[in-house]
CSV table of C-alpha atoms and ligand atoms in Angstrom, one decimal:
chain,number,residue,atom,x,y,z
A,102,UNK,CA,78.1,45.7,5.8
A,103,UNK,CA,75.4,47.4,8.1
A,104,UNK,CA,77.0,48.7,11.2
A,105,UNK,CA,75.2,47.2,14.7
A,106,UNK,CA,73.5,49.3,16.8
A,107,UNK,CA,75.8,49.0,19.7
A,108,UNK,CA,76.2,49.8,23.5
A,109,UNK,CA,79.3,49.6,25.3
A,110,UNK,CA,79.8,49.1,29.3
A,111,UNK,CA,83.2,50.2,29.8
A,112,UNK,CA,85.2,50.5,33.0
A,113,UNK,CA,88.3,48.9,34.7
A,114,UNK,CA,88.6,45.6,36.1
A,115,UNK,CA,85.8,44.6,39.0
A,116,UNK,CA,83.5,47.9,38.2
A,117,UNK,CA,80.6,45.3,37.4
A,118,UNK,CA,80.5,45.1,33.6
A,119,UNK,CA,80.1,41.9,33.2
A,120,UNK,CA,77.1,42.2,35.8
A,121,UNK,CA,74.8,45.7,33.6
A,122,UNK,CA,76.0,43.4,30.3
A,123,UNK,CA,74.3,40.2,31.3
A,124,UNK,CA,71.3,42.0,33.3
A,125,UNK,CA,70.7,44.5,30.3
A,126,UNK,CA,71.6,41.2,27.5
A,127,UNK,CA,68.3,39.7,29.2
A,128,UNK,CA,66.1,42.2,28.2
A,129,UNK,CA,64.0,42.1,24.7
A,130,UNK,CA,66.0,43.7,22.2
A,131,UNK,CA,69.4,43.5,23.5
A,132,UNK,CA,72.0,41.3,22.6
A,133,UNK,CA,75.0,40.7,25.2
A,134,UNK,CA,78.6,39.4,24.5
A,135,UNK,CA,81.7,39.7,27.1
A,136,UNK,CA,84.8,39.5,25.6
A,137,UNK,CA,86.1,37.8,28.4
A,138,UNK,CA,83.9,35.0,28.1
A,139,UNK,CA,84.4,34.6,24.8
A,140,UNK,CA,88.2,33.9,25.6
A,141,UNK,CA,87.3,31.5,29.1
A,142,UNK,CA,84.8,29.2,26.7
A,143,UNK,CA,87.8,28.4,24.3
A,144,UNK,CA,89.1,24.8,24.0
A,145,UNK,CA,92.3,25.7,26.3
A,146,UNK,CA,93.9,23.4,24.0
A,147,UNK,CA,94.0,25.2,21.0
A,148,UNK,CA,96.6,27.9,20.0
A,149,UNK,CA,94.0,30.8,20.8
A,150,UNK,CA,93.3,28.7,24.2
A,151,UNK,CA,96.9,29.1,24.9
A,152,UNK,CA,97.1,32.7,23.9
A,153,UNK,CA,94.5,33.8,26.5
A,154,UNK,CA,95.9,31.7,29.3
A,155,UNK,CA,99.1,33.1,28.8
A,156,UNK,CA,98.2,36.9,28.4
A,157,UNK,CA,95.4,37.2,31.3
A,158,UNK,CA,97.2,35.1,33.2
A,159,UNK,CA,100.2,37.9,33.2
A,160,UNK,CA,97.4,40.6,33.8
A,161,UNK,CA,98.1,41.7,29.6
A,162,UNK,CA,95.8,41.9,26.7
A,163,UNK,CA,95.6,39.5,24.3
A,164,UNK,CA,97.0,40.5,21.0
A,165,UNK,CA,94.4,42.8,19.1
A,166,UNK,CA,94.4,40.8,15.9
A,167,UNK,CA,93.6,37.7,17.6
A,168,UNK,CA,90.7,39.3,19.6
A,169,UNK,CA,88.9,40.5,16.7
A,170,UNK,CA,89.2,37.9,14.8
A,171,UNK,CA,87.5,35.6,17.7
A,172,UNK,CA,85.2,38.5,18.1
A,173,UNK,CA,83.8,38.4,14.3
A,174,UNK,CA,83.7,34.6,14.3
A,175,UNK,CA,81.6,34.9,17.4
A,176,UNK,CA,79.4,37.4,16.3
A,177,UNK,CA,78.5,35.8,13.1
A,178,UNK,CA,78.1,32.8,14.2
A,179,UNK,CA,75.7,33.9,16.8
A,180,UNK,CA,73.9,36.3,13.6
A,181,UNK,CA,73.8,32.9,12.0
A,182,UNK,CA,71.9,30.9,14.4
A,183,UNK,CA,69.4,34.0,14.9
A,184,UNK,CA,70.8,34.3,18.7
A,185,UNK,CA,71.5,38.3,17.5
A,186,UNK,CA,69.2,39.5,15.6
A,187,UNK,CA,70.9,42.9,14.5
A,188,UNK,CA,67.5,44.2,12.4
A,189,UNK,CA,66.3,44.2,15.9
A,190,UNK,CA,68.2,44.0,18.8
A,191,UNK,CA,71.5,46.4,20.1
A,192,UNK,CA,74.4,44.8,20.7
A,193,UNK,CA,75.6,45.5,24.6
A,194,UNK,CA,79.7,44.7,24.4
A,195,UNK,CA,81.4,44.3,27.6
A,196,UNK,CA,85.2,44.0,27.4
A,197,UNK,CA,85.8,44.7,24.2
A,198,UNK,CA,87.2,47.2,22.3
A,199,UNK,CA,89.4,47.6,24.9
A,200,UNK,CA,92.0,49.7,23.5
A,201,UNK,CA,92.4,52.8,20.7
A,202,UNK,CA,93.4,49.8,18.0
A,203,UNK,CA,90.9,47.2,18.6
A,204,UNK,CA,88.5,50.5,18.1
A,205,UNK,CA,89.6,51.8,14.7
A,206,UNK,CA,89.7,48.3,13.7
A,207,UNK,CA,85.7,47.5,14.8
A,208,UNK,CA,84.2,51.3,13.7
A,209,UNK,CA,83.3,50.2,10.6
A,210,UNK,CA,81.5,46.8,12.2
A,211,UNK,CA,80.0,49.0,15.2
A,212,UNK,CA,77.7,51.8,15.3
A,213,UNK,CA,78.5,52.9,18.8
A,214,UNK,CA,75.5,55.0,20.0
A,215,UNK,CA,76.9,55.6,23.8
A,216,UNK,CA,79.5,54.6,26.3
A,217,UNK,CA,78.4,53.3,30.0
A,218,UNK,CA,81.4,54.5,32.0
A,219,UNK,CA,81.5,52.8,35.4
A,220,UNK,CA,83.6,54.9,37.4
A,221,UNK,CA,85.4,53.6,40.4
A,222,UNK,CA,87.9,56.0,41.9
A,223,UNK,CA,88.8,53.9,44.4
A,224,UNK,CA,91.6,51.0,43.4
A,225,UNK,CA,91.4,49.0,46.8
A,226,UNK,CA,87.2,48.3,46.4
A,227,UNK,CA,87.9,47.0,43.1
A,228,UNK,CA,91.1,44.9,44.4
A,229,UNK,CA,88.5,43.8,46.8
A,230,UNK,CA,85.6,42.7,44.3
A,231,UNK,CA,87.8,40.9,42.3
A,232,UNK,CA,89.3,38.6,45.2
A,233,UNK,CA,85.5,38.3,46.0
A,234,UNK,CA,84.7,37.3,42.5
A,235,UNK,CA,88.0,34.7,42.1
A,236,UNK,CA,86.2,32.6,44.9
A,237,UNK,CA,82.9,32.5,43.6
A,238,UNK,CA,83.5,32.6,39.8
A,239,UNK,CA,86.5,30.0,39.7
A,240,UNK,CA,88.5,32.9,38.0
A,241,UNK,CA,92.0,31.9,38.4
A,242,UNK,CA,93.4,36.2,36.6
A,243,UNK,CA,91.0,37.5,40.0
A,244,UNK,CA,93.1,35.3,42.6
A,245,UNK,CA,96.6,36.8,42.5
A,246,UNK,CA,96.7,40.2,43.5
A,247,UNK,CA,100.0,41.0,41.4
A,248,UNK,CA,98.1,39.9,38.4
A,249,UNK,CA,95.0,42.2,39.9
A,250,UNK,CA,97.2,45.2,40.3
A,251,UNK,CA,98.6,44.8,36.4
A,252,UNK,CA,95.5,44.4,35.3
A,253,UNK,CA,94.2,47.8,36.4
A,254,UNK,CA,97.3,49.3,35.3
A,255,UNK,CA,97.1,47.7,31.7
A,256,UNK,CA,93.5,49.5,32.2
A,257,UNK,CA,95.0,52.6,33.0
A,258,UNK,CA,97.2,52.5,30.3
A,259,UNK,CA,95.7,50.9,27.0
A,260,UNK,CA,91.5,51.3,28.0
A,261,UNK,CA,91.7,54.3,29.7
A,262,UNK,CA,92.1,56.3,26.1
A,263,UNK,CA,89.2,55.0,24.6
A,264,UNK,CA,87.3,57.7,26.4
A,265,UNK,CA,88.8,60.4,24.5
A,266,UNK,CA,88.5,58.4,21.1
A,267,UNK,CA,84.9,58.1,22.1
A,268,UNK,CA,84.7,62.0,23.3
A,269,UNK,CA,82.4,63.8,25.8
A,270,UNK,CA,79.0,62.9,23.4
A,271,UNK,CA,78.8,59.7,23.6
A,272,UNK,CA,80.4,59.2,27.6
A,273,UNK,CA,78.1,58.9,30.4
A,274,UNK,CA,79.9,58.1,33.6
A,275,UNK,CA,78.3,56.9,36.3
A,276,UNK,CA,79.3,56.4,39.8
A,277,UNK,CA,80.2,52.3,40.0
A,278,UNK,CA,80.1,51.8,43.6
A,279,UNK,CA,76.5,52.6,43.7
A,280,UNK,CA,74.3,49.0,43.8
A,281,UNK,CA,73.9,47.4,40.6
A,282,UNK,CA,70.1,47.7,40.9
A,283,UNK,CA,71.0,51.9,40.7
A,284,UNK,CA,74.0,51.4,37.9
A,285,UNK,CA,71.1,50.0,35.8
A,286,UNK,CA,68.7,52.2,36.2
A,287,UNK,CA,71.2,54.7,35.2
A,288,UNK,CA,72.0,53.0,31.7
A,289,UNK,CA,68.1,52.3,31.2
A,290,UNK,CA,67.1,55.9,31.8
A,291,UNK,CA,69.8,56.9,29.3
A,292,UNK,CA,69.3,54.6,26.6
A,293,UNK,CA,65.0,55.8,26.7
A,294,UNK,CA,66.4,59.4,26.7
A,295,UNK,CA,68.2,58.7,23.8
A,296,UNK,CA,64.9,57.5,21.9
B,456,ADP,P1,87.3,42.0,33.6
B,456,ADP,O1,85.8,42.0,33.5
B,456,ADP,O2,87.8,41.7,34.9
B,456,ADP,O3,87.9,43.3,32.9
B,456,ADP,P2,87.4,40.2,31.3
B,456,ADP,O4,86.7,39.0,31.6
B,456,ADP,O5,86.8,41.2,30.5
B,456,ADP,O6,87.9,40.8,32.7
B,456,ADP,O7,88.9,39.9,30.6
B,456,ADP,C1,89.7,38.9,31.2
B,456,ADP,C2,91.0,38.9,30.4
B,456,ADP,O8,90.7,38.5,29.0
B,456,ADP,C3,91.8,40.2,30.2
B,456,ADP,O9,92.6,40.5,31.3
B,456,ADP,C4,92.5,40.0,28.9
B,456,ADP,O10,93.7,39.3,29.1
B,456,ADP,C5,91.6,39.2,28.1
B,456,ADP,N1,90.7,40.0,27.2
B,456,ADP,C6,89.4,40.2,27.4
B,456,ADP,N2,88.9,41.1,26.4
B,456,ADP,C7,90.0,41.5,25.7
B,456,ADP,C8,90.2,42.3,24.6
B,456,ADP,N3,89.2,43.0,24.0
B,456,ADP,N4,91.4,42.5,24.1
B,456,ADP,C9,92.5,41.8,24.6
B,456,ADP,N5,92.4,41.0,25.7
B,456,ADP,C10,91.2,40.8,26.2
C-alpha cells in the first residue's frame, strides 16, 4: 500500500488542534480527521462506544489496537466515497498517533512529512481552555478538572515521546498561545517552505 502524504498537529490537551486541523482540512488539498471525533461519532451503544466512554471518561487512552483499527475503517471508508482523495490531497491527523505504539503500528500507512508542535508551557491556560470548551462543545472529558489534570498527565507521559520518535527534522514547535489566525500562518508558511 502507498503511504499518505501526511501532516500531523500534535500538542497536549486544549493547545487548539482540533481548531489548525479543521481550519487547514478546509483548504483544497487537505484532508482532516480528529481522532477524537472519530471516537464521539460512535453509536455509544456498541462495544467500541463503551470503550471510549469508559477510557476518556477516566482521562486514559483508548486501547491502541482498538484505535487503529477504528482509524483504518475510517480512513478507507472515507478513500472509498472519494471524501480523501490520497493521489491528491495530505492527510492533516489531529489526535492520533498519540503514543510510540500507535506510531510504529501506522508508519507503514503514513508518510509523515512534518510534525505541528503546539507548545503550551503553561498547564493552568490549557486547564482554562478546556473548561471553556466543555460549555460550548457539550464535552463531558473537558468538564471535570480531575479528568483534565489526568489527561495532561497521560499527555505527558504516553504523547510526549512521540517527539523524539519523530526527531528534530520533522518537529516544528510553535508557540500555542499565540491567536489561531498566527498558529496557522505558522503551519502554512512551513508546509510552502517545504515545497
Ligand atoms: P483533545 O483534543 O482534548 O486532546 P481528543 O478529542 O483528541 O481530545 O480525544 C479525546 C479522548 O479520546 C482522549 O482523551 C482519549 O481517551 C480518546 N482518544 C482520542 N484519540 C486517541 C488515540 N489516538 N488513542 C487512544 N485514545 C484516543
Amino acid at each position: 500500500m502507498k503511504r499518505y502524504k501526511t501532516y500531523l498537529i500534535f500538542g497536549p490537551p486544549g493547545s487548539g488542534k482540533g481548531t489548525q486541523g479543521t481550519t487547514l482540512g478546509s483548504l483544497p488539498q487537505f484532508f482532516h480527521c480528529a481522532c477524537g471525533d472519530v471516537f464521539r461519532s460512535l453509536d455509544t451503544r456498541t462495544e467500541l462506544g463503551q470503550a471510549f466512554i469508559y477510557f476518556s471518561g477516566k482521562g486514559e487512552l483508548v486501547p491502541d489496537d482498538l484505535t487503529i483499527q477504528l482509524w483504518k475503517v475510517r480512513i478507507n471508508d472515507c478513500v472509498r466515497s472519494h471524501h480523501f482523495k490520497p493521489e491528491l490531497a495530505a492527510l492533516v491527523l489531529d489526535g492520533i498517533p498519540r503514543n510510540v505504539r500507535q506510531a510504529e503500528i501506522m508508519q507503514d500507512m503514513i508518510d509523515v512529512r512534518k510534525v505541528f508542535h503546539l507548545h503550551c508551557a503553561d498547564r493552568e491556560a490549557l486547564v482554562k481552555r478546556l473548561q471553556r470548551r466543555a460549555l460550548k462543545d457539550n464535552r463531558l472529558d473537558d468538564a471535570n478538572e480531575e479528568v483534565i489534570r489526568e489527561r495532561l498527565a497521560t499527555y505527558e507521559a504516553l504523547s510526549k515521546p512521540l517527539l523524539e520518535f519523530y526527531g528534530e527534522k520533522l518537529i516544528h514547535t510553535i508557540d500555542a498561545t499565540q491567536t489561531p489566525v498566527k498558529v496557522l500562518g505558522e503551519i502554512i508558511n512551513a508546509i510552502n517552505q517545504e515545497g
